[in-house]
XYZ file of N, CA and C in Angstrom:
843
model
N 26.685 -5.795 -3.794
C 25.878 -5.356 -4.818
C 26.841 -4.770 -5.960
N 26.535 -5.053 -7.270
C 27.203 -4.511 -8.367
C 26.667 -3.326 -8.927
N 27.369 -2.708 -9.903
C 26.760 -1.544 -10.584
C 25.584 -1.963 -11.339
N 25.450 -3.187 -11.623
C 24.211 -3.657 -12.411
C 22.991 -3.154 -11.780
N 22.903 -3.152 -10.363
C 21.682 -2.624 -9.576
C 21.315 -1.293 -10.068
N 22.381 -0.294 -9.848
C 22.130 1.046 -10.273
C 21.798 1.265 -11.659
N 22.478 0.562 -12.577
C 22.143 0.670 -13.968
C 20.720 0.340 -14.336
N 20.252 -0.875 -13.686
C 18.798 -1.238 -13.847
C 17.866 -0.219 -13.332
N 18.123 0.334 -12.276
C 17.232 1.320 -11.627
C 17.275 2.574 -12.487
N 18.350 2.928 -12.985
C 18.529 4.144 -13.929
C 17.636 3.911 -15.240
N 17.798 2.758 -15.794
C 17.168 2.434 -17.145
C 15.663 2.355 -16.900
N 15.240 1.749 -15.820
C 13.693 1.665 -15.561
C 13.243 3.064 -15.209
N 13.887 3.818 -14.464
C 13.436 5.163 -14.213
C 13.254 5.973 -15.428
N 14.207 5.839 -16.381
C 14.144 6.608 -17.581
C 13.072 6.205 -18.552
N 12.493 4.945 -18.391
C 11.492 4.512 -19.238
C 9.981 4.861 -18.783
N 9.935 5.201 -17.337
C 8.747 5.245 -16.756
C 8.203 6.752 -17.011
N 6.958 6.915 -17.491
C 6.293 8.155 -17.624
C 5.664 8.660 -16.398
N 5.921 9.960 -16.043
C 5.320 10.561 -14.922
C 3.784 10.422 -14.935
N 3.191 10.332 -16.111
C 1.778 10.316 -16.261
C 1.205 9.087 -15.748
N 2.078 7.949 -15.580
C 1.625 6.707 -15.166
C 1.764 6.555 -13.725
N 2.313 7.653 -12.936
C 2.585 7.369 -11.580
C 1.685 8.269 -10.751
N 0.927 9.128 -11.312
C -0.001 9.968 -10.463
C 0.679 11.241 -9.886
N 1.959 11.348 -10.206
C 2.664 12.472 -9.685
C 2.306 13.657 -10.795
N 2.281 14.930 -10.359
C 1.884 16.016 -11.153
C 3.149 16.145 -12.283
N 2.790 16.470 -13.527
C 3.775 16.545 -14.605
C 4.114 18.097 -14.755
N 5.296 18.327 -14.732
C 5.791 19.826 -15.001
C 5.768 20.074 -16.433
N 5.664 21.412 -16.752
C 5.687 21.761 -18.156
C 6.984 21.415 -18.903
N 7.993 21.626 -18.347
C 9.311 21.391 -18.980
C 10.095 20.303 -18.310
N 10.445 19.298 -19.057
C 11.237 18.225 -18.760
C 12.323 17.989 -19.653
N 13.566 17.978 -19.206
C 14.735 17.916 -20.230
C 14.887 16.604 -20.623
N 14.360 15.575 -20.047
C 14.460 14.150 -20.492
C 13.134 13.353 -20.198
N 13.012 12.379 -20.845
C 11.829 11.444 -20.661
C 12.116 10.634 -19.394
N 11.095 10.217 -18.705
C 11.180 9.341 -17.494
C 11.028 10.060 -16.327
N 11.256 9.439 -15.102
C 11.162 10.066 -13.787
C 12.476 10.729 -13.467
N 12.334 11.847 -12.650
C 13.584 12.293 -12.058
C 13.810 11.476 -10.690
N 15.021 11.652 -10.258
C 15.389 11.042 -9.096
C 14.581 11.400 -7.905
N 14.214 12.592 -7.750
C 13.419 13.113 -6.556
C 11.999 12.432 -6.790
N 11.498 12.168 -8.001
C 10.237 11.564 -8.153
C 10.232 10.156 -7.677
N 11.218 9.498 -8.118
C 11.375 8.058 -7.786
C 11.551 7.944 -6.294
N 12.344 8.835 -5.700
C 12.587 8.742 -4.215
C 11.166 8.887 -3.526
N 10.368 10.016 -3.957
C 9.053 10.207 -3.392
C 8.083 9.034 -3.454
N 8.076 8.416 -4.656
C 7.273 7.263 -4.862
C 7.691 5.993 -4.026
N 9.018 5.809 -3.883
C 9.530 4.708 -3.162
C 9.700 4.958 -1.632
N 9.447 6.224 -1.280
C 9.639 6.574 0.247
C 10.897 6.481 0.673
N 11.968 6.930 -0.131
C 13.337 6.986 0.126
C 13.862 8.397 -0.055
N 14.991 8.676 0.537
C 15.643 9.959 0.333
C 16.192 10.052 -1.069
N 16.331 11.282 -1.656
C 16.822 11.471 -2.926
C 18.387 11.171 -2.811
N 19.020 11.487 -1.815
C 20.429 11.258 -1.695
C 20.633 9.723 -1.664
N 19.766 8.953 -1.137
C 19.980 7.427 -1.130
C 19.883 6.946 -2.628
N 18.716 7.365 -3.295
C 18.588 6.990 -4.522
C 19.716 7.231 -5.458
N 20.289 8.478 -5.359
C 21.499 8.861 -6.048
C 22.670 7.869 -5.830
N 22.894 7.505 -4.548
C 23.964 6.589 -4.149
C 23.661 5.290 -4.648
N 22.452 4.839 -4.610
C 22.152 3.516 -5.217
C 22.446 3.406 -6.702
N 22.050 4.414 -7.445
C 22.232 4.446 -8.848
C 23.689 4.456 -9.104
N 24.519 5.189 -8.308
C 25.890 5.387 -8.632
C 26.748 4.205 -8.081
N 26.036 3.260 -7.398
C 26.791 2.202 -6.730
C 27.598 2.465 -5.498
N 27.273 3.468 -5.016
C 27.938 3.977 -3.663
C 27.258 3.595 -2.471
N 25.929 3.098 -2.572
C 25.233 2.690 -1.495
C 25.108 1.037 -1.655
N 25.612 0.362 -0.835
C 25.607 -1.192 -0.949
C 24.608 -1.900 -0.122
N 24.227 -3.024 -0.505
C 23.411 -3.957 0.184
C 21.970 -3.365 0.617
N 21.250 -2.898 -0.404
C 19.910 -2.377 -0.018
C 19.065 -3.460 0.578
N 18.199 -3.245 1.506
C 17.376 -4.274 2.123
C 16.284 -4.722 1.123
N 15.785 -5.854 1.572
C 14.692 -6.361 0.745
C 13.457 -5.516 0.688
N 13.243 -4.732 1.804
C 12.149 -3.720 1.762
C 12.469 -2.575 0.782
N 13.637 -2.069 0.632
C 14.059 -1.035 -0.398
C 13.848 -1.453 -1.724
N 14.302 -2.761 -1.943
C 14.250 -3.280 -3.201
C 12.763 -3.476 -3.697
N 11.974 -3.935 -2.819
C 10.483 -4.051 -3.001
C 9.846 -2.826 -3.285
N 10.202 -1.685 -2.634
C 9.718 -0.333 -2.671
C 10.072 0.231 -4.071
N 11.395 0.004 -4.533
C 11.682 0.476 -5.798
C 11.042 -0.318 -6.857
N 10.831 -1.613 -6.734
C 10.108 -2.328 -7.787
C 8.738 -1.924 -7.906
N 8.084 -1.544 -6.777
C 6.694 -0.970 -6.982
C 6.701 0.386 -7.552
N 7.614 1.252 -7.136
C 7.693 2.604 -7.588
C 7.948 2.632 -9.199
N 8.832 1.620 -9.638
C 9.238 1.505 -11.033
C 8.205 0.816 -11.904
N 7.153 0.331 -11.342
C 6.255 -0.497 -11.917
C 6.744 -1.588 -12.784
N 7.616 -2.339 -12.054
C 8.294 -3.483 -12.752
C 7.312 -4.767 -12.834
N 7.510 -5.627 -13.908
C 6.766 -6.779 -13.921
C 7.457 -7.824 -13.048
N 6.831 -8.970 -12.839
C 7.500 -9.997 -11.869
C 8.956 -10.358 -12.273
N 9.126 -10.573 -13.540
C 10.625 -11.022 -13.918
C 11.572 -9.819 -13.755
N 11.070 -8.685 -14.062
C 12.009 -7.425 -13.716
C 12.273 -7.243 -12.251
N 11.243 -7.505 -11.411
C 11.432 -7.406 -10.015
C 12.398 -8.436 -9.523
N 12.264 -9.629 -10.034
C 13.227 -10.748 -9.571
C 14.629 -10.379 -9.966
N 14.733 -9.722 -11.169
C 16.135 -9.449 -11.698
C 16.683 -8.311 -10.679
N 15.878 -7.348 -10.249
C 16.368 -6.288 -9.460
C 16.844 -6.858 -8.107
N 16.084 -7.804 -7.532
C 16.472 -8.494 -6.389
C 17.866 -9.234 -6.538
N 18.046 -9.865 -7.678
C 19.309 -10.584 -7.887
C 20.478 -9.688 -8.002
N 20.217 -8.478 -8.684
C 21.344 -7.551 -8.895
C 21.759 -6.982 -7.585
N 20.743 -6.979 -6.523
C 21.039 -6.531 -5.208
C 21.684 -7.502 -4.343
N 21.909 -8.740 -4.871
C 22.383 -9.885 -4.087
C 21.578 -10.499 -3.181
N 20.167 -10.362 -3.568
C 19.081 -10.860 -2.783
C 18.370 -11.941 -3.467
N 17.860 -12.938 -2.783
C 16.902 -13.994 -3.395
C 15.592 -13.211 -3.688
N 14.995 -13.470 -4.764
C 13.669 -12.925 -5.101
C 12.597 -13.537 -4.136
N 11.452 -12.849 -3.856
C 10.442 -13.438 -3.027
C 10.034 -14.721 -3.436
N 9.816 -15.688 -2.502
C 9.454 -17.081 -2.713
C 8.033 -16.985 -3.332
N 7.828 -17.991 -4.288
C 6.514 -17.901 -5.088
C 5.298 -18.250 -4.154
N 5.489 -18.932 -2.979
C 4.442 -19.239 -2.163
C 4.216 -18.179 -1.028
N 5.043 -17.140 -1.054
C 4.734 -16.143 0.036
C 3.660 -15.184 -0.535
N 2.990 -14.350 0.512
C 2.142 -13.282 0.231
C 2.873 -12.255 -0.505
N 2.441 -11.912 -1.705
C 3.240 -10.870 -2.542
C 2.889 -9.519 -2.206
N 3.953 -8.656 -2.173
C 3.652 -7.312 -1.917
C 4.010 -6.465 -3.159
N 4.175 -7.243 -4.259
C 4.425 -6.563 -5.565
C 3.123 -6.203 -6.245
N 3.130 -4.968 -6.826
C 1.972 -4.441 -7.612
C 2.299 -4.570 -8.964
N 1.534 -5.336 -9.826
C 1.739 -5.354 -11.253
C 1.559 -4.012 -11.950
N 2.293 -3.775 -13.096
C 2.302 -2.450 -13.683
C 0.893 -1.973 -13.934
N -0.009 -2.860 -14.456
C -1.371 -2.436 -14.706
C -2.146 -1.957 -13.507
N -1.980 -2.607 -12.427
C -2.619 -2.255 -11.144
C -2.029 -0.893 -10.724
N -0.669 -0.652 -10.980
C -0.069 0.543 -10.482
C -0.644 1.772 -11.335
N -0.760 1.438 -12.638
C -1.236 2.447 -13.516
C -2.742 2.866 -13.153
N -3.585 1.831 -12.903
C -4.923 2.089 -12.471
C -4.961 3.034 -11.243
N -4.235 2.628 -10.140
C -4.189 3.403 -9.010
C -3.689 4.845 -9.228
N -2.768 4.999 -10.088
C -2.204 6.337 -10.336
C -3.312 7.192 -11.034
N -3.997 6.570 -11.930
C -5.013 7.386 -12.763
C -6.315 7.456 -12.076
N -6.508 6.904 -10.943
C -7.739 7.082 -10.143
C -7.406 7.869 -8.932
N -6.558 8.869 -9.091
C -6.162 9.672 -7.904
C -7.232 10.493 -7.308
N -8.288 10.648 -8.195
C -9.376 11.595 -7.671
C -10.392 10.890 -6.813
N -10.128 9.581 -6.396
C -10.909 8.880 -5.512
C -9.974 8.288 -4.413
N -10.554 8.145 -3.191
C -9.838 7.520 -2.144
C -9.585 5.987 -2.434
N -8.407 5.672 -2.719
C -8.113 4.262 -3.165
C -6.719 3.852 -2.627
N -6.658 2.615 -2.143
C -5.404 1.995 -1.775
C -5.166 0.723 -2.091
N -4.065 0.074 -2.173
C -3.750 -1.368 -2.580
C -3.015 -1.982 -1.364
N -3.647 -3.073 -0.972
C -3.254 -3.821 0.170
C -2.741 -5.187 -0.340
N -1.657 -5.759 0.278
C -1.369 -7.165 0.119
C -2.411 -8.075 0.667
N -2.338 -9.365 0.457
C -3.254 -10.365 0.870
C -3.414 -10.532 2.457
N -2.254 -10.086 3.083
C -2.337 -10.000 4.541
C -2.807 -8.670 5.116
N -3.351 -7.787 4.296
C -3.757 -6.466 4.599
C -2.715 -5.571 5.102
N -1.563 -5.540 4.467
C -0.442 -4.557 4.566
C -0.636 -3.625 3.464
N -0.774 -2.216 3.888
C -0.967 -1.211 2.859
C 0.258 -1.033 2.123
N 0.116 -1.035 0.759
C 1.232 -0.884 -0.122
C 1.386 0.423 -0.843
N 0.211 0.979 -1.248
C 0.177 2.307 -1.976
C -1.064 2.836 -1.827
N -1.221 4.231 -1.952
C -2.486 4.948 -1.876
C -2.529 6.154 -2.651
N -3.722 6.632 -3.004
C -3.956 7.883 -3.595
C -3.733 9.160 -2.725
N -3.568 10.305 -3.218
C -3.478 11.541 -2.241
C -4.926 11.778 -1.611
N -6.021 11.393 -2.327
C -7.289 11.668 -1.632
C -7.474 10.561 -0.405
N -6.956 9.390 -0.523
C -6.969 8.446 0.518
C -6.242 9.094 1.704
N -5.132 9.765 1.542
C -4.436 10.274 2.694
C -5.158 11.525 3.243
N -5.851 12.175 2.300
C -6.606 13.337 2.832
C -7.819 13.010 3.599
N -8.339 11.805 3.311
C -9.558 11.347 3.955
C -9.287 10.623 5.220
N -8.230 9.825 5.183
C -7.929 8.838 6.297
C -6.686 9.026 7.031
N -5.886 10.087 6.679
C -4.587 10.396 7.261
C -3.445 9.758 6.438
N -2.300 10.396 6.510
C -1.199 10.094 5.590
C -0.505 8.758 6.156
N -0.541 7.691 5.460
C 0.179 6.465 6.036
C 1.728 6.759 5.973
N 2.219 7.554 5.166
C 3.722 7.874 5.088
C 4.421 8.164 6.374
N 3.600 8.768 7.226
C 4.118 9.181 8.626
C 4.436 7.837 9.514
N 3.864 6.663 9.094
C 4.145 5.508 9.837
C 5.175 4.601 9.061
N 5.902 3.790 9.780
C 6.932 2.919 9.113
C 6.080 1.823 8.463
N 6.593 1.178 7.340
C 5.880 0.220 6.615
C 5.422 -0.997 7.388
N 6.162 -1.268 8.500
C 5.769 -2.383 9.356
C 4.466 -2.120 10.120
N 4.266 -0.785 10.370
C 3.041 -0.503 11.069
C 1.725 -0.198 10.234
N 1.904 -0.574 8.895
C 0.718 -0.205 8.071
C -0.084 -1.439 7.741
N -0.028 -2.429 8.622
C -0.920 -3.578 8.523
C -2.268 -3.258 9.253
N -3.252 -3.574 8.439
C -4.605 -3.120 8.913
C -5.049 -4.093 10.232
N -4.614 -5.240 10.153
C -5.001 -6.185 11.303
C -4.233 -5.726 12.549
N -2.916 -5.383 12.364
C -2.172 -4.906 13.569
C -2.823 -3.695 14.121
N -3.328 -2.787 13.263
C -3.966 -1.576 13.688
C -5.278 -1.792 14.406
N -6.013 -2.926 13.961
C -7.279 -3.198 14.664
C -7.160 -3.937 15.966
N -5.992 -4.783 15.999
C -6.062 -5.758 17.174
C -4.788 -5.571 18.050
N -3.659 -4.913 17.614
C -2.463 -4.917 18.562
C -2.751 -3.727 19.434
N -2.394 -3.966 20.746
C -2.576 -2.771 21.717
C -1.588 -1.718 21.398
N -2.073 -0.488 21.426
C -1.253 0.692 21.094
C -0.913 0.826 19.676
N -1.314 -0.012 18.743
C -0.923 0.201 17.325
C -1.833 1.272 16.757
N -1.270 2.107 15.908
C -2.029 3.208 15.363
C -1.436 3.696 13.942
N -2.290 3.982 12.990
C -1.837 4.618 11.760
C -2.136 6.026 11.716
N -2.504 6.627 12.818
C -2.923 7.954 12.915
C -4.031 8.295 11.966
N -5.005 7.338 11.708
C -6.084 7.589 11.005
C -7.278 8.062 11.895
N -8.189 8.888 11.325
C -9.456 9.118 12.084
C -10.180 7.816 12.422
N -11.046 7.884 13.387
C -11.796 6.782 13.715
C -12.841 6.474 12.793
N -13.114 5.176 12.491
C -14.238 4.820 11.569
C -15.391 4.331 12.480
N -16.501 4.885 12.493
C -17.568 4.676 13.317
C -18.339 3.602 12.775
N -18.999 2.721 13.642
C -19.935 1.608 13.178
C -21.026 2.171 12.480
N -21.301 1.643 11.224
C -22.384 2.120 10.432
C -22.790 0.957 9.532
N -24.041 0.522 9.628
C -24.456 -0.661 8.864
C -23.531 -1.813 9.121
N -22.949 -2.398 8.212
C -22.097 -3.656 8.382
C -20.780 -3.469 8.961
N -20.306 -2.173 8.995
C -18.981 -1.936 9.351
C -18.591 -2.349 10.765
N -19.548 -2.680 11.622
C -19.330 -3.253 12.983
C -18.654 -4.625 12.753
N -18.994 -5.234 11.650
C -18.461 -6.559 11.408
C -17.057 -6.625 10.701
N -16.475 -5.494 10.554
C -15.126 -5.408 9.868
C -14.130 -6.355 10.529
N -13.870 -6.263 11.769
C -12.800 -7.209 12.380
C -13.038 -8.709 12.003
N -14.311 -9.129 12.180
C -14.521 -10.580 11.774
C -14.388 -10.801 10.379
N -14.752 -9.883 9.524
C -14.536 -10.061 8.115
C -13.073 -10.190 7.835
N -12.212 -9.299 8.320
C -10.879 -9.295 8.010
C -10.200 -10.513 8.543
N -10.519 -11.059 9.708
C -9.900 -12.279 10.228
C -10.251 -13.407 9.386
N -11.517 -13.498 8.929
C -11.960 -14.598 7.969
C -11.193 -14.430 6.702
N -10.999 -13.263 6.271
C -10.191 -13.056 4.941
C -8.749 -13.514 5.171
N -8.197 -13.220 6.366
C -6.848 -13.595 6.639
C -6.594 -15.094 6.634
N -7.704 -15.709 7.282
C -7.612 -17.195 7.331
C -7.539 -17.777 5.864
N -8.294 -17.154 4.982
C -8.327 -17.601 3.591
C -6.963 -17.408 3.040
N -6.245 -16.277 3.357
C -4.962 -16.110 2.860
C -3.933 -17.094 3.450
N -4.014 -17.352 4.742
C -3.143 -18.427 5.444
C -3.243 -19.694 4.759
N -4.422 -20.106 4.340
C -4.647 -21.406 3.761
C -3.943 -21.463 2.352
N -4.013 -20.301 1.716
C -3.417 -20.221 0.362
C -1.889 -20.112 0.350
N -1.292 -19.648 1.547
C 0.121 -19.496 1.655
C 0.568 -20.077 2.905
N 0.505 -21.376 3.004
C 0.767 -22.241 4.176
C 2.334 -22.061 4.662
N 3.164 -21.875 3.715
C 4.659 -21.848 3.973
C 5.194 -20.354 4.110
N 4.413 -19.445 4.199
C 4.876 -17.980 4.360
C 5.071 -17.771 5.903
N 6.447 -17.634 6.208
C 6.786 -17.477 7.644
C 6.400 -16.062 8.203
N 6.525 -15.109 7.295
C 6.113 -13.658 7.703
C 4.561 -13.683 8.067
N 3.785 -14.408 7.248
C 2.346 -14.383 7.545
C 2.082 -15.244 8.885
N 2.782 -16.363 8.990
C 2.576 -17.254 10.166
C 3.015 -16.311 11.422
N 4.031 -15.489 11.304
C 4.463 -14.692 12.484
C 3.349 -13.667 12.782
N 2.761 -13.184 11.625
C 1.774 -12.160 12.033
C 0.604 -12.718 12.635
N 0.130 -13.943 12.178
C -1.030 -14.589 12.888
C -0.647 -14.903 14.316
N 0.510 -15.427 14.619
C 0.928 -15.784 15.941
C 0.898 -14.590 16.818
N 1.534 -13.501 16.392
C 1.568 -12.241 17.236
C 0.224 -11.698 17.508
N -0.714 -11.686 16.621
C -2.070 -11.216 16.728
C -2.818 -12.211 17.729
N -2.614 -13.463 17.612
C -3.317 -14.366 18.432
C -2.880 -14.245 19.864
N -1.633 -13.959 20.183
C -1.096 -13.950 21.545
C -1.476 -12.538 22.104
N -1.660 -11.407 21.276
C -1.725 -10.118 21.781
C -3.304 -9.736 21.882
N -4.171 -10.433 21.264
C -5.605 -9.972 21.234
C -6.461 -11.096 21.459
N -7.289 -11.074 22.526
C -8.203 -12.138 22.785
C -9.416 -12.088 21.706
N -9.793 -10.843 21.239
C -10.678 -10.737 20.256
C -10.271 -11.515 19.007
N -8.990 -11.273 18.570
C -8.525 -11.910 17.339
C -8.481 -13.410 17.532
N -8.109 -13.847 18.741
C -7.947 -15.266 18.998
C -9.318 -15.912 18.908
N -10.297 -15.330 19.432
C -11.665 -15.820 19.449
C -12.208 -15.915 17.934
N -11.873 -14.896 17.178
C -12.411 -14.820 15.785
C -11.556 -15.863 14.993
N -10.255 -15.999 15.220
C -9.552 -17.047 14.521
C -9.941 -18.448 14.923
N -10.188 -18.685 16.171
C -10.721 -20.011 16.564
C -12.060 -20.341 16.039
N -12.825 -19.420 15.642
C -14.182 -19.725 15.091
C -14.088 -20.314 13.698
N -12.916 -20.251 13.092
C -12.768 -20.981 11.834
C -13.457 -20.489 10.644
N -13.907 -19.246 10.776
C -14.649 -18.630 9.660
C -13.721 -18.362 8.597
N -14.252 -18.642 7.292
C -13.315 -18.234 6.100
C -14.311 -17.605 5.138
N -13.773 -16.377 4.665
C -14.586 -15.694 3.733
C -13.675 -14.621 3.118
N -14.083 -14.018 1.946
C -13.355 -13.014 1.415
C -13.962 -11.571 1.748
N -13.232 -10.747 2.209
C -13.800 -9.330 2.674
C -14.025 -8.534 1.278
N -15.264 -8.293 0.964
C -15.598 -7.645 -0.366
C -16.125 -6.184 -0.287
N -16.976 -5.922 0.633
C -17.661 -4.639 0.674
C -18.003 -4.312 2.056
N -18.232 -2.941 2.282
C -18.530 -2.412 3.572
C -19.108 -1.071 3.309
N -19.646 -0.413 4.445
C -20.105 0.941 4.494
C -19.511 1.551 5.743
N -18.818 2.705 5.600
C -18.242 3.170 6.744
C -18.453 4.726 6.937
N -18.406 5.256 8.129
C -18.484 6.557 8.401
C -17.160 6.987 8.833
N -16.511 7.882 8.108
C -15.184 8.429 8.537
C -15.391 9.694 9.378
N -14.787 9.658 10.564
C -14.911 10.968 11.408
C -13.774 11.831 11.067
N -13.989 12.617 10.102
C -12.873 13.472 9.541
C -12.846 14.723 10.433
N -11.636 15.288 10.919
C -11.569 16.292 11.762
C -11.869 17.718 11.194
N -11.822 17.743 9.939
C -12.134 18.959 9.213
C -13.400 19.111 8.591
N -13.824 18.118 7.728
C -15.123 18.092 7.050
C -16.211 17.437 7.820
N -15.866 16.735 8.856
C -16.956 16.182 9.686
C -17.196 14.718 9.233
N -18.306 13.985 9.664
C -18.579 12.668 9.247
C -18.737 12.542 7.794
N -18.076 11.517 7.182
C -18.335 11.183 5.786
C -18.672 9.739 5.675
N -19.886 9.456 5.177
C -20.254 8.085 4.991
C -20.163 7.694 3.545
N -19.434 6.545 3.411
C -18.994 6.141 2.057
C -19.159 4.627 1.938
N -19.415 4.245 0.707
C -19.324 2.844 0.315
C -17.962 2.394 0.142
N -17.494 1.354 0.648
C -16.115 0.816 0.582
C -16.113 -0.567 -0.094
N -15.497 -0.596 -1.284
C -15.576 -1.899 -2.036
C -14.120 -2.338 -2.171
N -14.004 -3.657 -2.161
C -12.705 -4.373 -2.201
C -12.631 -5.091 -3.526
N -11.705 -4.709 -4.392
C -11.660 -5.307 -5.816
C -10.371 -6.113 -5.813
N -10.348 -7.062 -6.796
C -9.107 -7.834 -6.871
C -8.811 -7.805 -8.400
N -7.418 -7.985 -8.696
C -6.898 -8.015 -10.090
C -6.668 -9.432 -10.521
N -6.982 -9.946 -11.564
C -6.844 -11.300 -12.089
C -5.334 -11.664 -12.006
N -5.031 -12.727 -11.490
C -3.620 -13.249 -11.376
C -2.924 -12.611 -10.164
N -3.645 -11.836 -9.335
C -3.039 -11.198 -8.216
C -3.996 -11.462 -7.046
N -3.377 -11.536 -5.814
C -4.180 -11.646 -4.550
C -4.042 -10.362 -3.804
N -3.826 -9.212 -4.491
C -3.926 -7.894 -3.908
C -5.393 -7.524 -3.616
N -5.550 -6.639 -2.652
C -6.913 -6.022 -2.365
C -6.799 -4.571 -2.716
N -7.617 -4.128 -3.620
C -7.761 -2.809 -4.134
C -9.006 -2.197 -3.388
N -8.773 -1.348 -2.450
C -9.895 -0.769 -1.546
C -10.279 0.666 -2.129
N -11.549 0.827 -2.477
C -12.041 2.058 -3.079
C -13.211 2.622 -2.183
N -13.048 4.008 -1.895
C -14.289 4.558 -1.203
C -15.011 5.461 -2.244
N -16.294 5.320 -2.270
C -17.076 6.166 -3.281
C -18.379 6.775 -2.552
N -18.928 7.758 -3.156
C -20.176 8.314 -2.709
C -20.963 8.640 -3.916
N -22.396 8.612 -3.669
C -23.334 8.954 -4.797
C -23.223 10.433 -5.236
N -23.095 10.690 -6.544
C -23.087 11.942 -7.066
C -24.057 12.845 -6.549
N -23.669 14.034 -6.008
C -24.709 15.000 -5.446
C -24.973 14.784 -3.958
N -24.409 13.764 -3.387
C -24.532 13.598 -1.974
C -23.673 14.500 -1.159
N -24.077 14.652 0.180
C -23.134 15.406 1.062
C -21.834 14.877 1.101
N -21.685 13.544 1.144
C -20.427 12.836 1.195
C -19.576 13.171 -0.081
N -20.200 13.170 -1.246
C -19.471 13.528 -2.440
C -18.966 14.967 -2.355
N -19.759 15.844 -1.782
C -19.339 17.260 -1.667
C -18.168 17.366 -0.742
N -18.131 16.584 0.345
C -17.045 16.628 1.201
C -15.696 16.032 0.569
N -15.955 15.007 -0.250
C -14.699 14.534 -0.946
C -14.205 15.529 -1.917
N -15.055 16.353 -2.614
C -14.635 17.285 -3.478
C -13.966 18.411 -2.732
N -14.330 18.733 -1.516
C -13.571 19.719 -0.678
C -12.232 19.187 -0.369
N -12.168 18.014 0.038
C -10.842 17.366 0.354
C -9.921 17.319 -0.896
N -10.547 17.032 -2.049
C -9.789 16.908 -3.251
C -9.135 18.197 -3.628
N -9.895 19.237 -3.375
C -9.373 20.612 -3.692
C -8.346 21.185 -2.705
N -8.664 21.039 -1.400
C -7.784 21.497 -0.402
C -6.585 20.742 -0.050
N -6.758 19.269 -0.175
C -5.660 18.493 0.130
C -5.388 18.383 1.534
N -6.392 18.618 2.481
C -6.264 18.613 3.939
C -5.937 17.281 4.339
N -4.914 17.088 5.086
C -4.555 15.691 5.583
C -4.663 15.644 7.028
N -5.489 14.953 7.796
C -5.507 14.743 9.168
C -4.268 14.061 9.746
N -3.664 14.517 10.610
C -2.374 13.932 11.181
C -2.455 13.298 12.570
N -3.630 13.558 13.260
C -3.756 12.976 14.636
C -5.221 12.551 14.839
N -5.223 11.502 15.636
C -6.524 11.180 16.254
C -6.987 12.129 17.349
């Protein structure tokens, strides 16, 4: 890795407004852009590691680190690819499931921090989330990125994201089948993605339920649901769950909402104010 990597990270950190990240803005800022500790927080890295990367003292960042920095810095696709190359890595293949969040989607997620919202890749790997999502469902930051795949959580024995249980309510009992059908759609769109093929193979061998659903051949996009979250502090919260997509992207933007004036809305307001985050099932 050359100093070009650190220079690029510094330049893109300096241009990014804290207002576009969802982080709280302090009254006094000596310079425009993000501080190193803010970038580290957004990317899930240590401040010391970010410093060493920018100064060229940390060599050979992994593809996962580069991807996390590209998302945190809200880079466009061309900038993301440049960051990979300056790190001595090949950019993600065009046919693979993308984990990149376009700048517009990142700003939407940041500015909708008062609702439980998360962005998933097309294989249902969690990429980013709002603080209220963490307060409602548990903080995904306590789990390694590999463990944040929703299908692994549902079907792999022993897998857990430390989220409270979601109880069947309305169509939510059909969630596993809906997600498998959605994954089959993704697999058809990305036939050469080795990571996706490995995910399907591991789920197929580990879970009879997944195998039966996969063998059914169902193909569909998972779009909406209704769930009851068994929250350990505020109690059951029944919410509408909608899955949105951004044009030109196969990301899944998942949003939980409640009607104004409902008991569920009151419970979300309480979580929004207190910031309570459940940590254990």
